[in-house]
XYZ file of N, CA and C in Angstrom:
849
model
N 7.314 -76.153 4.630
C 7.603 -75.418 5.869
C 8.714 -74.403 5.595
N 8.546 -73.189 6.076
C 9.555 -72.143 5.952
C 10.299 -72.022 7.271
N 11.579 -71.668 7.207
C 12.353 -71.561 8.442
C 13.349 -70.421 8.357
N 13.598 -69.795 9.501
C 14.671 -68.824 9.675
C 15.297 -69.102 11.032
N 16.577 -68.803 11.159
C 17.230 -69.083 12.431
C 18.575 -68.408 12.546
N 19.105 -68.418 13.764
C 20.444 -67.924 14.045
C 21.065 -68.842 15.086
N 22.094 -68.382 15.769
C 22.803 -69.243 16.716
C 21.942 -69.698 17.889
N 20.919 -68.921 18.252
C 20.134 -69.293 19.421
C 18.686 -69.614 19.167
N 18.144 -69.125 18.045
C 16.698 -69.148 17.841
C 16.365 -69.689 16.454
N 15.368 -70.565 16.382
C 14.911 -71.093 15.098
C 13.394 -71.059 15.055
N 12.858 -70.480 13.983
C 11.418 -70.382 13.787
C 11.022 -71.216 12.576
N 10.031 -72.081 12.749
C 9.470 -72.869 11.657
C 8.030 -72.426 11.446
N 7.678 -72.105 10.201
C 6.342 -71.593 9.908
C 5.739 -72.315 8.713
N 4.438 -72.523 8.800
C 3.711 -73.138 7.698
C 3.400 -72.094 6.631
N 3.376 -72.547 5.387
C 2.904 -71.687 4.315
C 1.373 -71.646 4.366
N 0.777 -70.511 3.994
C -0.679 -70.364 4.155
C -1.506 -71.420 3.439
N -0.969 -71.983 2.348
C -1.747 -72.936 1.557
C -1.171 -74.348 1.612
N -0.408 -74.669 2.674
C 0.182 -76.013 2.735
C -0.760 -77.054 3.337
N -1.950 -76.635 3.779
C -2.945 -77.576 4.273
C -2.854 -77.911 5.743
N -1.849 -77.360 6.458
C -1.749 -77.686 7.881
C -2.919 -77.097 8.659
N -3.237 -75.818 8.395
C -4.364 -75.186 9.088
C -5.423 -74.800 8.069
N -6.588 -75.420 8.162
C -7.699 -75.154 7.259
C -8.903 -74.586 8.001
N -8.717 -74.182 9.251
C -9.788 -73.543 9.994
C -10.041 -72.143 9.474
N -11.155 -71.547 9.891
C -11.490 -70.189 9.450
C -11.497 -69.206 10.617
N -10.886 -69.599 11.727
C -10.816 -68.712 12.882
C -9.567 -67.833 12.836
N -8.393 -68.443 12.704
C -7.131 -67.715 12.838
C -6.568 -67.287 11.487
N -5.846 -66.182 11.521
C -5.064 -65.676 10.398
C -4.131 -66.786 9.911
N -4.185 -67.100 8.621
C -3.373 -68.198 8.088
C -1.946 -67.772 7.734
N -1.622 -66.497 7.842
C -0.234 -66.085 7.633
C 0.517 -66.221 8.948
N 1.719 -66.764 8.877
C 2.530 -66.885 10.083
C 2.020 -67.908 11.063
N 1.479 -69.034 10.583
C 1.095 -70.125 11.481
C 2.369 -70.880 11.853
N 2.747 -70.795 13.113
C 4.003 -71.383 13.561
C 3.898 -72.900 13.649
N 4.978 -73.563 13.238
C 5.117 -74.983 13.493
C 5.892 -75.225 14.767
N 6.919 -74.377 15.000
C 7.753 -74.542 16.185
C 8.565 -73.275 16.410
N 8.820 -72.972 17.676
C 9.763 -71.929 18.080
C 10.776 -72.590 19.002
N 12.019 -72.688 18.547
C 13.085 -73.331 19.319
C 14.088 -72.288 19.769
N 14.341 -72.247 21.071
C 15.338 -71.321 21.620
C 16.234 -72.073 22.598
N 17.519 -72.042 22.333
C 18.513 -72.701 23.183
C 18.131 -74.152 23.492
N 17.598 -74.833 22.481
C 17.252 -76.242 22.638
C 15.903 -76.520 23.259
N 15.183 -75.488 23.692
C 13.849 -75.660 24.278
C 12.788 -75.286 23.252
N 11.795 -76.147 23.080
C 10.697 -75.804 22.181
C 9.727 -74.888 22.929
N 9.893 -73.600 22.705
C 9.067 -72.605 23.389
C 7.618 -72.641 22.910
N 7.415 -73.059 21.675
C 6.062 -73.217 21.136
C 6.061 -74.395 20.180
N 5.049 -75.232 20.299
C 4.904 -76.397 19.433
C 3.484 -76.912 19.535
N 3.261 -78.099 19.032
C 1.905 -78.658 19.051
C 1.464 -78.928 20.482
N 0.513 -78.159 20.943
C 0.011 -78.275 22.312
C -1.233 -79.169 22.380
N -1.842 -79.432 21.229
C -3.087 -80.203 21.189
C -2.765 -81.687 21.069
N -3.618 -82.520 21.663
C -3.384 -83.967 21.666
C -3.974 -84.649 20.439
N -5.034 -84.100 19.882
C -5.624 -84.605 18.640
C -5.446 -83.533 17.575
N -5.388 -83.947 16.326
C -5.169 -82.973 15.252
C -6.081 -83.255 14.073
N -6.687 -82.185 13.597
C -7.452 -82.195 12.359
C -7.212 -80.823 11.736
N -6.842 -80.723 10.474
C -6.535 -79.405 9.904
C -7.699 -78.430 9.945
N -8.930 -78.929 10.089
C -10.089 -78.046 10.148
C -10.476 -77.674 11.576
N -9.712 -78.146 12.569
C -9.934 -77.694 13.946
C -9.753 -76.179 14.013
N -10.599 -75.503 14.779
C -10.499 -74.046 14.842
C -9.207 -73.585 15.497
N -8.606 -74.419 16.371
C -7.427 -73.993 17.118
C -6.209 -74.887 16.872
N -6.086 -75.435 15.669
C -4.918 -76.259 15.332
C -3.758 -75.362 14.918
N -3.360 -74.461 15.821
C -2.290 -73.498 15.576
C -1.369 -73.477 16.791
N -0.169 -72.951 16.603
C 0.840 -72.955 17.665
C 1.466 -71.568 17.792
N 2.057 -71.302 18.949
C 2.805 -70.061 19.134
C 1.928 -68.832 19.074
N 2.455 -67.716 18.552
C 1.696 -66.465 18.484
C 0.701 -66.485 17.324
N -0.499 -66.970 17.563
C -1.542 -67.071 16.538
C -2.499 -65.891 16.674
N -2.875 -65.299 15.538
C -3.687 -64.081 15.572
C -5.056 -64.301 14.936
N -6.050 -63.631 15.522
C -7.414 -63.698 14.998
C -7.995 -62.300 14.888
N -8.616 -62.009 13.742
C -9.327 -60.755 13.517
C -10.825 -60.979 13.700
N -11.501 -59.951 14.180
C -12.956 -60.035 14.264
C -13.542 -60.047 12.852
N -14.696 -60.701 12.653
C -15.315 -60.726 11.324
C -15.827 -59.338 10.954
N -15.795 -59.033 9.674
C -16.267 -57.740 9.172
C -17.445 -57.986 8.235
N -18.585 -57.418 8.569
C -19.756 -57.511 7.709
C -20.636 -58.715 7.949
N -20.362 -59.490 8.998
C -21.177 -60.691 9.235
C -22.624 -60.326 9.549
N -22.824 -59.367 10.435
C -24.189 -59.028 10.850
C -25.007 -58.441 9.705
N -24.334 -57.829 8.727
C -25.042 -57.234 7.593
C -25.305 -58.231 6.474
N -24.666 -59.389 6.540
C -24.818 -60.383 5.475
C -26.040 -61.259 5.733
N -26.859 -61.429 4.726
C -27.981 -62.370 4.820
C -27.442 -63.790 4.679
N -28.185 -64.801 5.144
C -27.754 -66.181 4.890
C -27.465 -66.394 3.404
N -26.307 -66.939 3.112
C -25.854 -67.086 1.735
C -24.968 -65.954 1.276
N -24.970 -64.835 2.034
C -24.116 -63.707 1.724
C -22.705 -63.909 2.247
N -21.853 -62.906 2.067
C -20.445 -63.050 2.424
C -20.009 -62.008 3.445
N -18.932 -62.342 4.133
C -18.306 -61.434 5.087
C -16.802 -61.654 5.048
N -16.056 -60.720 5.650
C -14.597 -60.720 5.558
C -13.981 -61.247 6.840
N -13.009 -62.112 6.690
C -12.173 -62.564 7.804
C -10.724 -62.359 7.361
N -10.084 -61.327 7.919
C -8.733 -60.973 7.490
C -7.776 -62.125 7.776
N -6.946 -62.430 6.805
C -6.012 -63.535 6.931
C -6.604 -64.880 6.559
N -7.882 -64.889 6.198
C -8.548 -66.124 5.749
C -9.158 -65.910 4.367
N -9.999 -64.873 4.240
C -10.601 -64.572 2.955
C -12.020 -64.079 3.094
N -12.763 -64.213 2.021
C -14.179 -63.850 1.997
C -14.972 -65.114 2.313
N -15.668 -65.101 3.442
C -16.388 -66.284 3.911
C -17.884 -66.143 3.647
N -18.565 -67.279 3.631
C -20.006 -67.273 3.379
C -20.774 -67.527 4.676
N -21.782 -66.694 4.904
C -22.661 -66.902 6.054
C -23.692 -67.965 5.693
N -23.690 -69.119 6.359
C -24.566 -70.213 5.926
C -26.012 -70.100 6.390
N -26.252 -69.384 7.500
C -27.599 -69.355 8.066
C -27.744 -68.109 8.926
N -28.827 -68.036 9.690
C -29.121 -66.847 10.491
C -28.497 -66.888 11.880
N -27.737 -67.922 12.204
C -27.130 -68.037 13.535
C -26.092 -66.940 13.747
N -25.914 -66.479 14.999
C -24.868 -65.492 15.284
C -23.486 -66.035 14.914
N -22.544 -65.127 14.705
C -21.182 -65.556 14.373
C -20.601 -66.386 15.516
N -19.909 -67.450 15.166
C -19.299 -68.352 16.138
C -17.861 -68.614 15.697
N -16.903 -68.099 16.437
C -15.503 -68.229 16.030
C -15.031 -69.681 15.996
N -15.730 -70.553 16.706
C -15.330 -71.958 16.734
C -15.903 -72.768 15.561
N -16.714 -72.129 14.754
C -17.370 -72.811 13.637
C -16.497 -72.728 12.377
N -16.605 -73.714 11.515
C -15.925 -73.710 10.225
C -16.878 -73.143 9.178
N -16.466 -72.032 8.527
C -17.313 -71.377 7.534
C -16.812 -71.668 6.117
N -17.720 -71.774 5.149
C -17.292 -71.952 3.756
C -16.522 -70.719 3.276
N -15.497 -70.942 2.476
C -14.703 -69.850 1.919
C -15.184 -69.576 0.501
N -15.748 -68.377 0.281
C -16.226 -67.998 -1.045
C -15.082 -67.525 -1.932
N -14.099 -66.850 -1.333
C -12.934 -66.355 -2.080
C -11.732 -66.389 -1.145
N -10.751 -67.264 -1.397
C -9.595 -67.353 -0.499
C -8.581 -66.241 -0.701
N -8.768 -65.410 -1.735
C -7.796 -64.372 -2.010
C -6.519 -64.951 -2.604
N -5.493 -64.104 -2.669
C -4.208 -64.485 -3.254
C -3.113 -64.363 -2.214
N -2.311 -65.418 -2.070
C -1.249 -65.460 -1.065
C 0.130 -65.445 -1.716
N 1.089 -64.810 -1.028
C 2.505 -64.986 -1.333
C 3.237 -65.190 -0.015
N 4.350 -65.915 -0.075
C 5.204 -66.122 1.098
C 6.647 -66.156 0.620
N 7.480 -65.283 1.189
C 8.877 -65.188 0.779
C 9.765 -65.260 2.010
N 10.727 -66.178 1.978
C 11.658 -66.343 3.097
C 13.025 -65.807 2.712
N 13.581 -64.951 3.580
C 14.939 -64.465 3.414
C 15.833 -65.072 4.470
N 17.002 -64.465 4.664
C 17.946 -64.986 5.648
C 17.431 -64.849 7.066
N 16.776 -63.746 7.353
C 16.353 -63.490 8.731
C 14.890 -63.101 8.853
N 14.123 -63.194 7.770
C 12.713 -62.818 7.860
C 11.884 -63.601 6.852
N 10.605 -63.697 7.148
C 9.616 -64.294 6.251
C 8.487 -63.287 6.099
N 8.107 -63.007 4.857
C 7.050 -62.037 4.583
C 5.874 -62.746 3.917
N 4.703 -62.596 4.514
C 3.461 -63.125 3.960
C 2.616 -61.952 3.479
N 1.984 -62.095 2.330
C 1.007 -61.099 1.893
C -0.279 -61.816 1.497
N -1.389 -61.170 1.807
C -2.706 -61.713 1.450
C -3.508 -60.589 0.823
N -3.948 -60.821 -0.398
C -4.728 -59.821 -1.125
C -6.118 -60.369 -1.421
N -7.115 -59.609 -1.009
C -8.505 -59.905 -1.341
C -8.973 -58.751 -2.222
N -9.083 -59.006 -3.524
C -9.319 -57.936 -4.492
C -10.520 -57.083 -4.114
N -10.292 -55.772 -4.143
C -11.339 -54.817 -3.837
C -11.635 -54.649 -2.371
N -10.918 -55.394 -1.512
C -11.223 -55.350 -0.078
C -10.001 -54.978 0.754
N -8.916 -55.773 0.697
C -7.743 -55.416 1.506
C -6.462 -56.027 0.955
N -5.346 -55.437 1.401
C -4.009 -55.989 1.221
C -3.379 -56.059 2.603
N -2.964 -57.248 2.989
C -2.443 -57.500 4.338
C -1.025 -58.045 4.212
N -0.115 -57.452 4.965
C 1.283 -57.879 4.944
C 1.731 -58.195 6.362
N 2.342 -59.360 6.548
C 2.888 -59.733 7.852
C 4.332 -60.179 7.662
N 5.231 -59.560 8.407
C 6.643 -59.930 8.366
C 7.054 -60.472 9.725
N 7.654 -61.647 9.727
C 8.195 -62.242 10.944
C 9.705 -62.235 10.801
N 10.399 -61.550 11.695
C 11.829 -61.368 11.522
C 12.592 -61.583 12.815
N 13.768 -62.154 12.679
C 14.675 -62.309 13.809
C 15.280 -60.950 14.129
N 15.306 -60.602 15.405
C 15.891 -59.328 15.823
C 17.085 -59.517 16.743
N 17.440 -60.767 17.041
C 18.577 -61.078 17.894
C 18.632 -62.567 18.144
N 19.641 -63.037 18.885
C 19.745 -64.472 19.162
C 18.657 -64.997 20.086
N 17.900 -64.100 20.718
C 16.835 -64.522 21.630
C 15.558 -63.724 21.403
N 15.383 -63.160 20.204
C 14.222 -62.292 20.005
C 13.759 -62.303 18.552
N 12.472 -62.047 18.380
C 11.913 -61.856 17.045
C 10.736 -60.902 17.138
N 10.306 -60.404 15.982
C 9.205 -59.451 15.913
C 8.215 -59.888 14.850
N 6.967 -59.464 15.027
C 5.934 -59.627 14.008
C 5.454 -58.225 13.639
N 5.652 -57.849 12.376
C 5.254 -56.531 11.894
C 4.108 -56.689 10.904
N 3.084 -55.887 11.091
C 1.870 -55.997 10.285
C 1.577 -54.674 9.571
N 0.987 -54.797 8.392
C 0.394 -53.643 7.723
C -0.892 -54.097 7.038
N -1.963 -53.361 7.300
C -3.264 -53.658 6.703
C -3.752 -52.425 5.954
N -4.028 -52.580 4.652
C -4.521 -51.491 3.814
C -5.863 -51.884 3.209
N -6.746 -50.917 3.115
C -8.025 -51.150 2.452
C -7.872 -50.953 0.947
N -8.522 -51.806 0.168
C -8.587 -51.640 -1.285
C -9.978 -51.205 -1.717
N -10.781 -50.819 -0.751
C -12.141 -50.365 -1.015
C -12.601 -49.519 0.153
N -13.704 -49.912 0.770
C -14.196 -49.203 1.953
C -13.249 -49.426 3.121
N -13.197 -48.466 4.034
C -12.325 -48.604 5.202
C -12.779 -49.789 6.054
N -11.816 -50.410 6.721
C -12.069 -51.589 7.540
C -11.679 -51.303 8.977
N -12.450 -51.816 9.916
C -12.119 -51.639 11.329
C -12.645 -52.828 12.112
N -12.072 -53.014 13.294
C -12.473 -54.117 14.155
C -11.451 -54.304 15.241
N -11.273 -55.537 15.682
C -10.264 -55.827 16.686
C -9.495 -57.076 16.287
N -8.279 -57.172 16.814
C -7.412 -58.307 16.549
C -6.707 -58.653 17.851
N -6.431 -59.930 18.045
C -5.709 -60.335 19.247
C -4.734 -61.439 18.901
N -3.783 -61.661 19.799
C -2.802 -62.732 19.650
C -3.034 -63.744 20.758
N -3.146 -65.025 20.384
C -3.529 -66.057 21.351
C -2.367 -66.551 22.211
N -1.124 -66.472 21.731
C 0.063 -66.813 22.537
C 0.021 -68.226 23.117
N 0.143 -69.208 22.224
C 0.203 -70.616 22.636
C 1.659 -70.994 22.946
N 2.151 -70.655 24.125
C 3.528 -70.974 24.514
C 3.549 -72.250 25.351
N 4.491 -73.148 25.025
C 4.535 -74.449 25.702
C 5.729 -74.620 26.642
N 6.834 -73.907 26.388
C 8.027 -73.976 27.250
C 8.599 -75.391 27.371
N 8.434 -76.178 26.327
C 9.036 -77.501 26.314
C 8.312 -78.555 27.111
N 7.154 -78.217 27.669
C 6.398 -79.227 28.412
C 4.923 -78.855 28.408
N 4.092 -79.788 28.816
C 2.647 -79.589 28.727
C 2.025 -79.789 30.099
N 2.255 -78.813 30.962
C 1.681 -78.840 32.305
C 1.537 -77.408 32.787
N 0.372 -77.084 33.314
C 0.120 -75.755 33.868
C -0.110 -75.897 35.358
N 0.722 -75.211 36.125
C 0.640 -75.275 37.580
C 1.421 -74.137 38.194
N 1.862 -74.269 39.431
C 2.539 -73.172 40.131
C 3.786 -72.644 39.434
N 4.428 -73.447 38.576
C 5.630 -72.974 37.882
C 5.313 -72.031 36.727
N 4.064 -72.014 36.264
C 3.679 -71.142 35.145
C 3.298 -69.772 35.707
N 4.126 -68.763 35.436
C 3.953 -67.421 35.986
C 3.547 -66.463 34.876
N 2.491 -65.692 35.108
C 2.008 -64.683 34.169
C 2.162 -63.324 34.830
N 2.956 -62.436 34.234
C 3.298 -61.176 34.895
C 3.041 -59.975 34.003
N 2.741 -58.837 34.661
C 2.517 -57.558 33.996
C 3.322 -56.481 34.722
N 3.710 -55.405 34.035
C 4.403 -54.297 34.706
C 3.420 -53.320 35.357
N 2.304 -53.829 35.842
C 1.281 -53.040 36.515
C 0.438 -54.011 37.338
N -0.451 -53.480 38.144
C -1.352 -54.328 38.936
C -2.556 -54.714 38.083
N -2.741 -55.999 37.772
C -3.861 -56.397 36.924
C -5.148 -56.591 37.721
N -6.253 -56.445 37.027
C -7.560 -56.686 37.626
C -8.434 -57.357 36.569
N -9.524 -57.957 37.004
C -10.431 -58.629 36.087
C -11.410 -59.497 36.847
N -12.326 -60.106 36.124
C -13.355 -60.955 36.730
C -13.226 -62.364 36.170
N -13.208 -63.342 37.045
C -13.122 -64.740 36.626
C -14.490 -65.254 36.195
N -14.501 -66.175 35.255
C -15.766 -66.734 34.763
C -16.461 -67.557 35.839
N -15.696 -68.134 36.737
C -16.248 -68.950 37.823
C -15.361 -68.776 39.048
N -15.769 -69.355 40.157
C -14.947 -69.328 41.364
C -13.957 -70.492 41.298
N -12.691 -70.144 41.000
C -11.664 -71.172 40.853
C -10.851 -71.285 42.136
N -10.435 -72.504 42.446
C -9.540 -72.703 43.581
C -8.098 -72.910 43.121
N -7.852 -72.680 41.826
C -6.553 -73.003 41.243
C -5.764 -71.800 40.763
N -6.394 -70.616 40.696
C -5.742 -69.467 40.071
C -6.255 -68.187 40.714
N -5.404 -67.149 40.759
C -5.804 -65.877 41.376
C -4.920 -64.753 40.853
N -5.459 -63.531 40.902
C -4.649 -62.346 40.626
C -3.725 -62.068 41.801
N -2.536 -61.518 41.494
C -1.608 -61.025 42.502
C -1.306 -59.567 42.161
N -0.578 -58.843 43.007
C -0.255 -57.453 42.668
C 0.509 -57.281 41.359
N 1.197 -58.322 40.896
C 1.996 -58.179 39.677
C 1.587 -59.113 38.548
N 0.596 -59.981 38.776
C 0.267 -60.914 37.711
C -0.807 -61.905 38.083
N -0.647 -63.134 37.602
C -1.583 -64.230 37.843
C -0.774 -65.450 38.242
N -1.250 -66.158 39.277
C -0.546 -67.333 39.763
C -1.505 -68.517 39.886
N -0.964 -69.697 39.570
C -1.693 -70.946 39.757
C -1.255 -71.565 41.078
N -2.209 -71.964 41.893
C -1.894 -72.521 43.211
C -1.706 -74.035 43.174
N -2.122 -74.659 42.083
C -1.953 -76.107 41.936
C -1.934 -76.448 40.456
N -1.563 -77.668 40.153
C -1.528 -78.136 38.773
C -2.948 -78.406 38.274
N -3.269 -77.879 37.101
C -4.579 -78.148 36.517
C -4.646 -79.584 36.021
N -5.820 -80.166 36.117
C -6.026 -81.560 35.752
C -6.703 -81.668 34.380
N -6.551 -82.812 33.688
C -7.230 -82.994 32.401
C -8.728 -82.716 32.515
N -9.245 -81.978 31.553
C -10.650 -81.605 31.557
C -10.938 -80.311 32.291
N -9.940 -79.735 32.947
C -10.112 -78.511 33.727
C -9.622 -77.316 32.913
N -10.318 -76.192 33.028
C -9.884 -74.964 32.371
C -10.254 -73.771 33.236
N -9.567 -72.649 33.006
C -9.890 -71.396 33.688
C -9.969 -70.298 32.630
N -10.738 -69.237 32.951
C -10.950 -68.175 31.965
C -11.288 -66.872 32.673
N -10.680 -65.789 32.189
C -11.133 -64.437 32.496
C -11.041 -63.630 31.213
N -12.058 -62.817 30.949
C -12.136 -62.156 29.657
C -11.854 -60.677 29.658
N -11.460 -60.112 30.802
C -11.310 -58.652 30.824
C -10.145 -58.196 31.700
N -8.985 -58.821 31.559
C -7.816 -58.352 32.313
C -7.466 -56.941 31.855
N -7.227 -56.056 32.807
C -6.855 -54.679 32.510
C -6.038 -54.143 33.671
N -5.445 -52.984 33.475
C -4.697 -52.355 34.557
C -5.676 -51.829 35.596
N -5.445 -52.171 36.848
C -6.342 -51.725 37.918
C -6.469 -50.208 37.897
N -7.700 -49.709 37.909
C -7.947 -48.277 37.910
C -7.898 -47.636 36.543
N -7.713 -48.416 35.486
C -7.644 -47.885 34.126
C -8.632 -48.635 33.242
N -8.914 -48.078 32.064
C -9.872 -48.709 31.164
C -9.222 -49.739 30.253
N -7.912 -49.717 30.134
C -7.206 -50.675 29.289
C -5.882 -51.052 29.927
N -4.856 -51.258 29.105
C -3.547 -51.632 29.625
C -2.511 -51.454 28.522
N -1.248 -51.262 28.885
C -0.207 -51.252 27.864
C 0.013 -52.652 27.308
N 0.590 -52.717 26.116
C 0.881 -54.009 25.490
C 2.183 -54.530 26.084
N 2.099 -55.101 27.286
C 3.291 -55.549 28.004
C 2.914 -56.672 28.951
N 3.591 -57.813 28.801
C 3.335 -58.966 29.661
C 4.478 -59.946 29.487
N 4.592 -60.871 30.425
C 5.585 -61.934 30.286
C 5.008 -63.225 30.845
N 5.477 -64.331 30.274
C 5.056 -65.659 30.700
C 6.313 -66.474 30.927
N 6.377 -67.177 32.043
C 7.556 -67.991 32.323
C 7.133 -69.336 32.890
N 8.050 -70.285 32.773
C 7.835 -71.616 33.335
C 9.201 -72.192 33.656
N 9.455 -72.430 34.927
C 10.771 -72.922 35.320
C 11.838 -71.899 34.990
N 12.889 -72.296 34.258
C 14.004 -71.377 34.038
C 13.853 -70.458 32.835
N 12.784 -70.586 32.042
C 12.693 -69.813 30.800
C 11.457 -68.918 30.797
N 11.572 -67.803 30.075
C 10.448 -66.869 29.996
C 10.415 -66.222 28.619
N 9.244 -65.680 28.270
C 9.087 -64.874 27.073
C 8.440 -63.556 27.481
N 9.084 -62.459 27.063
C 8.537 -61.121 27.313
C 7.888 -60.638 26.027
N 6.678 -60.106 26.141
C 5.894 -59.692 24.977
C 5.611 -58.200 25.085
N 5.940 -57.459 24.017
C 5.702 -56.024 23.982
C 5.119 -55.649 22.625
N 4.100 -54.775 22.638
C 3.507 -54.280 21.403
C 3.521 -52.765 21.377
N 3.344 -52.185 20.198
C 3.403 -50.728 20.070
C 2.026 -50.101 19.905
N 0.980 -50.820 20.292
C -0.383 -50.295 20.245
C -1.036 -50.497 21.611
N -2.008 -49.665 21.974
C -2.692 -49.870 23.253
C -3.572 -51.109 23.223
N -3.713 -51.730 24.369
C -4.526 -52.932 24.517
C -5.844 -52.551 25.187
N -6.959 -52.975 24.612
C -8.255 -52.669 25.220
C -8.524 -53.570 26.417
N -8.147 -54.840 26.291
C -8.299 -55.805 27.376
C -7.511 -57.052 27.001
N -7.312 -57.912 27.969
C -6.595 -59.163 27.729
C -7.406 -60.315 28.300
N -7.413 -61.410 27.578
C -8.083 -62.641 27.997
C -7.032 -63.620 28.509
N -7.377 -64.391 29.527
C -6.597 -65.572 29.892
C -7.481 -66.791 29.709
N -6.997 -67.717 28.890
C -7.618 -69.035 28.796
C -6.538 -70.067 29.057
N -6.842 -71.026 29.928
C -5.863 -72.060 30.238
C -6.564 -73.388 30.436
N -5.914 -74.450 29.954
C -6.310 -75.794 30.344
C -5.118 -76.441 31.038
N -5.094 -77.752 31.158
C -4.023 -78.390 31.921
C -2.709 -78.459 31.150
N -2.731 -78.093 29.839
C -1.529 -78.202 29.021
C -0.914 -76.862 28.648
N -1.711 -75.795 28.658
C -1.216 -74.520 28.145
C -1.983 -73.372 28.784
N -1.301 -72.235 29.004
C -1.932 -71.035 29.564
C -1.671 -69.874 28.610
N -2.738 -69.269 28.096
C -2.623 -68.290 27.017
C -3.122 -66.918 27.449
N -2.233 -65.928 27.408
C -2.633 -64.534 27.542
C -2.922 -63.994 26.149
N -4.095 -63.362 25.974
C -4.558 -62.941 24.659
C -4.858 -61.440 24.668
N -3.878 -60.590 24.328
C -4.111 -59.145 24.305
C -4.861 -58.705 23.048
N -5.902 -57.891 23.241
C -6.732 -57.377 22.147
C -6.383 -55.921 21.862
N -6.326 -55.567 20.582
C -6.214 -54.161 20.209
C -7.147 -53.865 19.043
N -7.577 -52.608 18.946
C -8.440 -52.175 17.850
C -7.601 -51.879 16.614
N -8.237 -51.938 15.447
C -7.570 -51.523 14.213
C -8.556 -50.778 13.330
N -8.028 -49.890 12.505
C -8.791 -49.210 11.463
C -7.813 -48.886 10.342
N -8.179 -49.224 9.117
C -7.254 -49.058 7.990
C -7.061 -47.585 7.626
N -5.809 -47.251 7.172
C -4.610 -48.097 7.125
C -4.034 -48.262 8.530
N -3.462 -49.426 8.786
C -3.015 -49.712 10.151
C -1.709 -50.489 10.125
N -0.746 -50.022 10.955
C 0.532 -50.706 11.148
C 0.706 -51.001 12.625
N 1.166 -52.191 12.958
C 1.465 -52.493 14.350
C 2.529 -53.575 14.431
N 3.179 -53.641 15.593
C 4.314 -54.547 15.770
C 4.260 -55.182 17.154
N 4.629 -56.456 17.219
C 4.741 -57.178 18.487
C 6.144 -57.760 18.561
N 6.798 -57.595 19.719
C 8.160 -58.084 19.920
C 8.189 -59.142 21.012
N 9.028 -60.154 20.805
C 9.168 -61.277 21.736
C 10.635 -61.429 22.113
N 10.892 -61.548 23.404
C 12.257 -61.713 23.903
C 12.288 -62.882 24.873
N 13.143 -63.861 24.608
C 13.304 -65.020 25.484
C 14.486 -64.801 26.422
N 14.363 -65.331 27.637
C 15.459 -65.192 28.600
C 15.380 -66.311 29.623
N 16.481 -66.463 30.362
C 16.514 -67.379 31.490
C 16.111 -66.607 32.730
N 15.216 -67.167 33.519
C 14.723 -66.484 34.724
C 15.813 -66.436 35.801
């Protein structure tokens, strides 16, 4: 486990090859073990069962890239999953992010920890070089800086951050506030009696129960085609403000009774640099 910290904030991160996360869905660089701020675990293990091959056995700001070349690959052929490696398409079924795919080439990883930052690099020869730096920017803030370069043909797709924030407890209800600096709009997957849009965000009207979940896949600024990379999540006295330097095409909300995740999506095309900043505060 790698760690960096200061007087107020401590980040614990898994090394890409330490065996904690063996799924093929999420980027294996910067898999958080814990985010501690002022004694509160802002992000930690939110799942009740654990298997390293679970698709979502990740914590905190976890990122996923869309697959590249899957539709063009015949069964037995390969496709690219940035932050994981060169994967093998086993059959003719459509791509399924929840499925575990065989890894044909895991690429080459490095991880270096300094006093205030950790840098991960992933190289897939002839395909890409990916660099992710996680750095402390203050006693209550950190940033994730990315650079993706092609080592062959240009690469493009979309990437999002899942934002598994726990706020020191595992309950989603009226105290969990999701806010935007604009009026959000979107369509719910079903008619829920537990959650609704407001002029400034999303509110839960009651505590979600075990086995219950809510989902909307297209949050955007009302009257616009996308939204700025700006949102905040709070629970009780603590909050996290999230800001990015790239436009967001849409945002997903997925929540169960233990965690509520805002997932902002942005497009990428190599060469590509982008940054996400996190600021913790007392409400």
